[in-house]
């Protein structure tokens, strides 16, 4: 960009700006409309400092700021989403582990119930056998008592028969 040269004989209040012959008419007009003050525009001498470009530049800066904020928010939400996904995966793994443990415990419970059922069946059979054996024992004791009574009666007859024979 072309820069103006300062002219004048040292009088600061009356400084004039002379443009070089290569400065374009548009550049001169945009610099003439500068709202930031002549000292600032004279020092920098860029079209960026002029009011013609300041509103769009402010809008662009605001848009860039919004974009940066949106990118930061997006990064934050992405990190949050990743954390949630990791937590969900951990919960899913814990759930699967709990399901596996539950299936194992159900298998053990079913096995225990089967063993308990078998033990109850054996108990009932053992009680029935014990009852049958007690009844058989009582019957045999009655038979033994009857046979003892018959033996005692037979001995008395034999003993009475000897007494009679000896008489």
PDB file of C-alpha atoms in Angstrom:
ATOM      1  CA  UNK A   1       0.000   0.000   0.000  1.00  0.00           C
ATOM      2  CA  UNK A   2       1.239   3.451  -0.730  1.00  0.00           C
ATOM      3  CA  UNK A   3       1.952   5.787   2.157  1.00  0.00           C
ATOM      4  CA  UNK A   4       1.629   9.530   2.086  1.00  0.00           C
ATOM      5  CA  UNK A   5       4.538  11.792   2.719  1.00  0.00           C
ATOM      6  CA  UNK A   6       4.363  14.595   5.174  1.00  0.00           C
ATOM      7  CA  UNK A   7       4.998  18.002   3.928  1.00  0.00           C
ATOM      8  CA  UNK A   8       5.068  21.410   5.449  1.00  0.00           C
ATOM      9  CA  UNK A   9       7.607  23.404   7.240  1.00  0.00           C
ATOM     10  CA  UNK A  10       7.424  22.165  10.818  1.00  0.00           C
ATOM     11  CA  UNK A  11       4.184  23.844  11.822  1.00  0.00           C
ATOM     12  CA  UNK A  12       2.417  21.006  13.719  1.00  0.00           C
ATOM     13  CA  UNK A  13      -0.987  22.659  13.687  1.00  0.00           C
ATOM     14  CA  UNK A  14      -0.917  23.079   9.958  1.00  0.00           C
ATOM     15  CA  UNK A  15       0.314  19.761   8.774  1.00  0.00           C
ATOM     16  CA  UNK A  16      -0.894  18.741   5.417  1.00  0.00           C
ATOM     17  CA  UNK A  17      -0.793  15.382   3.915  1.00  0.00           C
ATOM     18  CA  UNK A  18       0.459  15.153   0.395  1.00  0.00           C
ATOM     19  CA  UNK A  19      -0.211  12.026  -1.496  1.00  0.00           C
ATOM     20  CA  UNK A  20       2.268  10.426  -3.748  1.00  0.00           C
ATOM     21  CA  UNK A  21       1.325  10.130  -7.324  1.00  0.00           C
ATOM     22  CA  UNK A  22       0.904   6.358  -6.976  1.00  0.00           C
ATOM     23  CA  UNK A  23      -1.759   6.592  -4.231  1.00  0.00           C
ATOM     24  CA  UNK A  24      -5.143   5.722  -5.625  1.00  0.00           C
ATOM     25  CA  UNK A  25      -8.141   7.923  -5.412  1.00  0.00           C
ATOM     26  CA  UNK A  26     -10.087   5.213  -3.454  1.00  0.00           C
ATOM     27  CA  UNK A  27      -7.338   4.985  -0.865  1.00  0.00           C
ATOM     28  CA  UNK A  28      -7.358   8.740  -0.428  1.00  0.00           C
ATOM     29  CA  UNK A  29     -11.170   8.784   0.004  1.00  0.00           C
ATOM     30  CA  UNK A  30     -11.203   5.920   2.513  1.00  0.00           C
ATOM     31  CA  UNK A  31      -8.462   7.591   4.554  1.00  0.00           C
ATOM     32  CA  UNK A  32     -10.333  10.855   4.449  1.00  0.00           C
ATOM     33  CA  UNK A  33     -13.375   9.231   6.083  1.00  0.00           C
ATOM     34  CA  UNK A  34     -11.439   7.791   9.021  1.00  0.00           C
ATOM     35  CA  UNK A  35     -13.324   8.153  12.321  1.00  0.00           C
ATOM     36  CA  UNK A  36     -10.443   7.259  14.627  1.00  0.00           C
ATOM     37  CA  UNK A  37      -8.703  10.542  14.307  1.00  0.00           C
ATOM     38  CA  UNK A  38      -6.028  11.893  12.074  1.00  0.00           C
ATOM     39  CA  UNK A  39      -3.134  11.102  14.382  1.00  0.00           C
ATOM     40  CA  UNK A  40      -4.016   7.429  14.392  1.00  0.00           C
ATOM     41  CA  UNK A  41      -4.737   7.257  10.675  1.00  0.00           C
ATOM     42  CA  UNK A  42      -1.692   9.275   9.797  1.00  0.00           C
ATOM     43  CA  UNK A  43       0.530   7.020  11.828  1.00  0.00           C
ATOM     44  CA  UNK A  44      -0.789   3.770  10.432  1.00  0.00           C
ATOM     45  CA  UNK A  45      -2.103   4.854   7.065  1.00  0.00           C
ATOM     46  CA  UNK A  46      -3.957   1.679   6.347  1.00  0.00           C
ATOM     47  CA  UNK A  47      -7.434   1.254   5.056  1.00  0.00           C
ATOM     48  CA  UNK A  48      -8.156  -1.045   8.048  1.00  0.00           C
ATOM     49  CA  UNK A  49      -8.327   1.966  10.337  1.00  0.00           C
ATOM     50  CA  UNK A  50     -11.001   3.685   8.306  1.00  0.00           C
ATOM     51  CA  UNK A  51     -14.674   3.746   9.178  1.00  0.00           C
ATOM     52  CA  UNK A  52     -15.613   2.217   5.855  1.00  0.00           C
ATOM     53  CA  UNK A  53     -13.954  -1.021   6.912  1.00  0.00           C
ATOM     54  CA  UNK A  54     -14.353  -0.815  10.682  1.00  0.00           C
ATOM     55  CA  UNK A  55     -18.010  -1.971  10.860  1.00  0.00           C
ATOM     56  CA  UNK A  56     -17.436  -5.065   8.696  1.00  0.00           C
ATOM     57  CA  UNK A  57     -14.220  -5.772  10.585  1.00  0.00           C
ATOM     58  CA  UNK A  58     -16.057  -5.490  13.904  1.00  0.00           C
ATOM     59  CA  UNK A  59     -18.747  -7.831  12.552  1.00  0.00           C
ATOM     60  CA  UNK A  60     -16.061 -10.236  11.329  1.00  0.00           C
ATOM     61  CA  UNK A  61     -14.307 -10.075  14.703  1.00  0.00           C
ATOM     62  CA  UNK A  62     -17.611 -10.707  16.470  1.00  0.00           C
ATOM     63  CA  UNK A  63     -18.323 -13.620  14.134  1.00  0.00           C
ATOM     64  CA  UNK A  64     -14.828 -15.017  14.749  1.00  0.00           C
ATOM     65  CA  UNK A  65     -15.379 -14.635  18.482  1.00  0.00           C
ATOM     66  CA  UNK A  66     -18.727 -16.416  18.223  1.00  0.00           C
ATOM     67  CA  UNK A  67     -17.135 -19.146  16.134  1.00  0.00           C
ATOM     68  CA  UNK A  68     -14.320 -19.549  18.670  1.00  0.00           C
ATOM     69  CA  UNK A  69     -16.860 -19.700  21.513  1.00  0.00           C
ATOM     70  CA  UNK A  70     -18.918 -22.225  19.554  1.00  0.00           C
ATOM     71  CA  UNK A  71     -15.787 -24.321  18.878  1.00  0.00           C
ATOM     72  CA  UNK A  72     -14.887 -24.190  22.582  1.00  0.00           C
ATOM     73  CA  UNK A  73     -18.436 -25.174  23.528  1.00  0.00           C
ATOM     74  CA  UNK A  74     -18.352 -27.957  20.947  1.00  0.00           C
ATOM     75  CA  UNK A  75     -15.053 -29.249  22.306  1.00  0.00           C
ATOM     76  CA  UNK A  76     -16.469 -29.126  25.833  1.00  0.00           C
ATOM     77  CA  UNK A  77     -19.628 -30.955  24.778  1.00  0.00           C
ATOM     78  CA  UNK A  78     -17.574 -33.487  22.828  1.00  0.00           C
ATOM     79  CA  UNK A  79     -15.431 -34.161  25.887  1.00  0.00           C
ATOM     80  CA  UNK A  80     -18.569 -34.410  27.994  1.00  0.00           C
ATOM     81  CA  UNK A  81     -20.135 -36.795  25.461  1.00  0.00           C
ATOM     82  CA  UNK A  82     -16.999 -38.931  25.446  1.00  0.00           C
ATOM     83  CA  UNK A  83     -17.072 -39.026  29.251  1.00  0.00           C
ATOM     84  CA  UNK A  84     -20.732 -40.056  29.164  1.00  0.00           C
ATOM     85  CA  UNK A  85     -19.994 -42.715  26.553  1.00  0.00           C
ATOM     86  CA  UNK A  86     -17.134 -44.074  28.658  1.00  0.00           C
ATOM     87  CA  UNK A  87     -19.406 -44.111  31.694  1.00  0.00           C
ATOM     88  CA  UNK A  88     -22.146 -45.850  29.710  1.00  0.00           C
ATOM     89  CA  UNK A  89     -19.654 -48.446  28.481  1.00  0.00           C
ATOM     90  CA  UNK A  90     -18.492 -49.022  32.060  1.00  0.00           C
ATOM     91  CA  UNK A  91     -22.102 -49.365  33.200  1.00  0.00           C
ATOM     92  CA  UNK A  92     -22.787 -51.752  30.295  1.00  0.00           C
ATOM     93  CA  UNK A  93     -19.773 -53.874  31.232  1.00  0.00           C
ATOM     94  CA  UNK A  94     -20.870 -53.903  34.871  1.00  0.00           C
ATOM     95  CA  UNK A  95     -24.386 -54.865  33.765  1.00  0.00           C
ATOM     96  CA  UNK A  96     -23.073 -57.722  31.630  1.00  0.00           C
ATOM     97  CA  UNK A  97     -20.897 -58.870  34.529  1.00  0.00           C
ATOM     98  CA  UNK A  98     -23.919 -58.728  36.844  1.00  0.00           C
ATOM     99  CA  UNK A  99     -25.954 -60.722  34.314  1.00  0.00           C
ATOM    100  CA  UNK A 100     -23.220 -63.353  34.120  1.00  0.00           C
ATOM    101  CA  UNK A 101     -23.040 -63.535  37.915  1.00  0.00           C
ATOM    102  CA  UNK A 102     -26.836 -63.714  38.091  1.00  0.00           C
ATOM    103  CA  UNK A 103     -26.891 -66.607  35.607  1.00  0.00           C
ATOM    104  CA  UNK A 104     -24.196 -68.402  37.604  1.00  0.00           C
ATOM    105  CA  UNK A 105     -26.124 -67.893  40.855  1.00  0.00           C
ATOM    106  CA  UNK A 106     -29.370 -69.048  39.231  1.00  0.00           C
ATOM    107  CA  UNK A 107     -27.578 -72.186  38.050  1.00  0.00           C
ATOM    108  CA  UNK A 108     -26.294 -72.820  41.560  1.00  0.00           C
ATOM    109  CA  UNK A 109     -29.774 -72.179  42.979  1.00  0.00           C
ATOM    110  CA  UNK A 110     -31.334 -74.607  40.518  1.00  0.00           C
ATOM    111  CA  UNK A 111     -28.679 -77.194  41.385  1.00  0.00           C
ATOM    112  CA  UNK A 112     -29.262 -76.638  45.101  1.00  0.00           C
ATOM    113  CA  UNK A 113     -33.034 -76.937  44.630  1.00  0.00           C
ATOM    114  CA  UNK A 114     -32.524 -80.202  42.751  1.00  0.00           C
ATOM    115  CA  UNK A 115     -30.250 -81.515  45.504  1.00  0.00           C
ATOM    116  CA  UNK A 116     -32.740 -80.382  48.145  1.00  0.00           C
ATOM    117  CA  UNK A 117     -35.602 -82.095  46.293  1.00  0.00           C
ATOM    118  CA  UNK A 118     -33.571 -85.297  46.058  1.00  0.00           C
ATOM    119  CA  UNK A 119     -32.737 -85.099  49.764  1.00  0.00           C
ATOM    120  CA  UNK A 120     -36.427 -84.612  50.633  1.00  0.00           C
ATOM    121  CA  UNK A 121     -37.368 -87.616  48.489  1.00  0.00           C
ATOM    122  CA  UNK A 122     -34.705 -89.722  50.187  1.00  0.00           C
ATOM    123  CA  UNK A 123     -35.918 -88.522  53.596  1.00  0.00           C
ATOM    124  CA  UNK A 124     -39.513 -89.524  52.837  1.00  0.00           C
ATOM    125  CA  UNK A 125     -38.328 -92.924  51.569  1.00  0.00           C
ATOM    126  CA  UNK A 126     -36.139 -93.400  54.659  1.00  0.00           C
ATOM    127  CA  UNK A 127     -39.058 -92.479  56.959  1.00  0.00           C
ATOM    128  CA  UNK A 128     -41.327 -94.955  55.147  1.00  0.00           C
ATOM    129  CA  UNK A 129     -38.665 -97.668  55.413  1.00  0.00           C
ATOM    130  CA  UNK A 130     -38.149 -96.885  59.104  1.00  0.00           C
ATOM    131  CA  UNK A 131     -41.915 -97.103  59.738  1.00  0.00           C
ATOM    132  CA  UNK A 132     -42.071-100.396  57.829  1.00  0.00           C
ATOM    133  CA  UNK A 133     -39.108-101.775  59.796  1.00  0.00           C
ATOM    134  CA  UNK A 134     -40.672-100.681  63.125  1.00  0.00           C
ATOM    135  CA  UNK A 135     -43.922-102.406  62.152  1.00  0.00           C
ATOM    136  CA  UNK A 136     -42.013-105.536  61.134  1.00  0.00           C
ATOM    137  CA  UNK A 137     -40.043-105.423  64.387  1.00  0.00           C
ATOM    138  CA  UNK A 138     -43.260-105.105  66.386  1.00  0.00           C
ATOM    139  CA  UNK A 139     -44.692-108.061  64.453  1.00  0.00           C
ATOM    140  CA  UNK A 140     -41.567-110.133  65.054  1.00  0.00           C
ATOM    141  CA  UNK A 141     -41.553-109.215  68.765  1.00  0.00           C
ATOM    142  CA  UNK A 142     -45.185-110.301  68.978  1.00  0.00           C
ATOM    143  CA  UNK A 143     -44.287-113.551  67.211  1.00  0.00           C
ATOM    144  CA  UNK A 144     -41.320-114.084  69.578  1.00  0.00           C
ATOM    145  CA  UNK A 145     -43.551-113.379  72.589  1.00  0.00           C
ATOM    146  CA  UNK A 146     -46.119-115.857  71.260  1.00  0.00           C
ATOM    147  CA  UNK A 147     -43.433-118.483  70.647  1.00  0.00           C
ATOM    148  CA  UNK A 148     -42.017-117.928  74.133  1.00  0.00           C
ATOM    149  CA  UNK A 149     -45.472-118.372  75.582  1.00  0.00           C
ATOM    150  CA  UNK A 150     -45.891-121.534  73.545  1.00  0.00           C
ATOM    151  CA  UNK A 151     -42.461-122.772  74.675  1.00  0.00           C
ATOM    152  CA  UNK A 152     -43.287-122.046  78.306  1.00  0.00           C
ATOM    153  CA  UNK A 153     -46.604-123.878  77.912  1.00  0.00           C
ATOM    154  CA  UNK A 154     -44.829-126.793  76.255  1.00  0.00           C
ATOM    155  CA  UNK A 155     -42.287-126.925  79.054  1.00  0.00           C
ATOM    156  CA  UNK A 156     -45.042-126.957  81.648  1.00  0.00           C
ATOM    157  CA  UNK A 157     -46.763-129.768  79.906  1.00  0.00           C
ATOM    158  CA  UNK A 158     -43.548-131.653  79.697  1.00  0.00           C
ATOM    159  CA  UNK A 159     -42.817-130.933  83.307  1.00  0.00           C
ATOM    160  CA  UNK A 160     -46.391-131.847  84.347  1.00  0.00           C
ATOM    161  CA  UNK A 161     -46.224-134.970  82.240  1.00  0.00           C
ATOM    162  CA  UNK A 162     -43.110-136.118  84.107  1.00  0.00           C
ATOM    163  CA  UNK A 163     -44.723-135.464  87.391  1.00  0.00           C
ATOM    164  CA  UNK A 164     -47.665-137.494  86.432  1.00  0.00           C
ATOM    165  CA  UNK A 165     -45.557-140.230  85.103  1.00  0.00           C
ATOM    166  CA  UNK A 166     -43.559-140.354  88.245  1.00  0.00           C
ATOM    167  CA  UNK A 167     -46.493-140.586  90.385  1.00  0.00           C
TER     168      UNK A 167
END
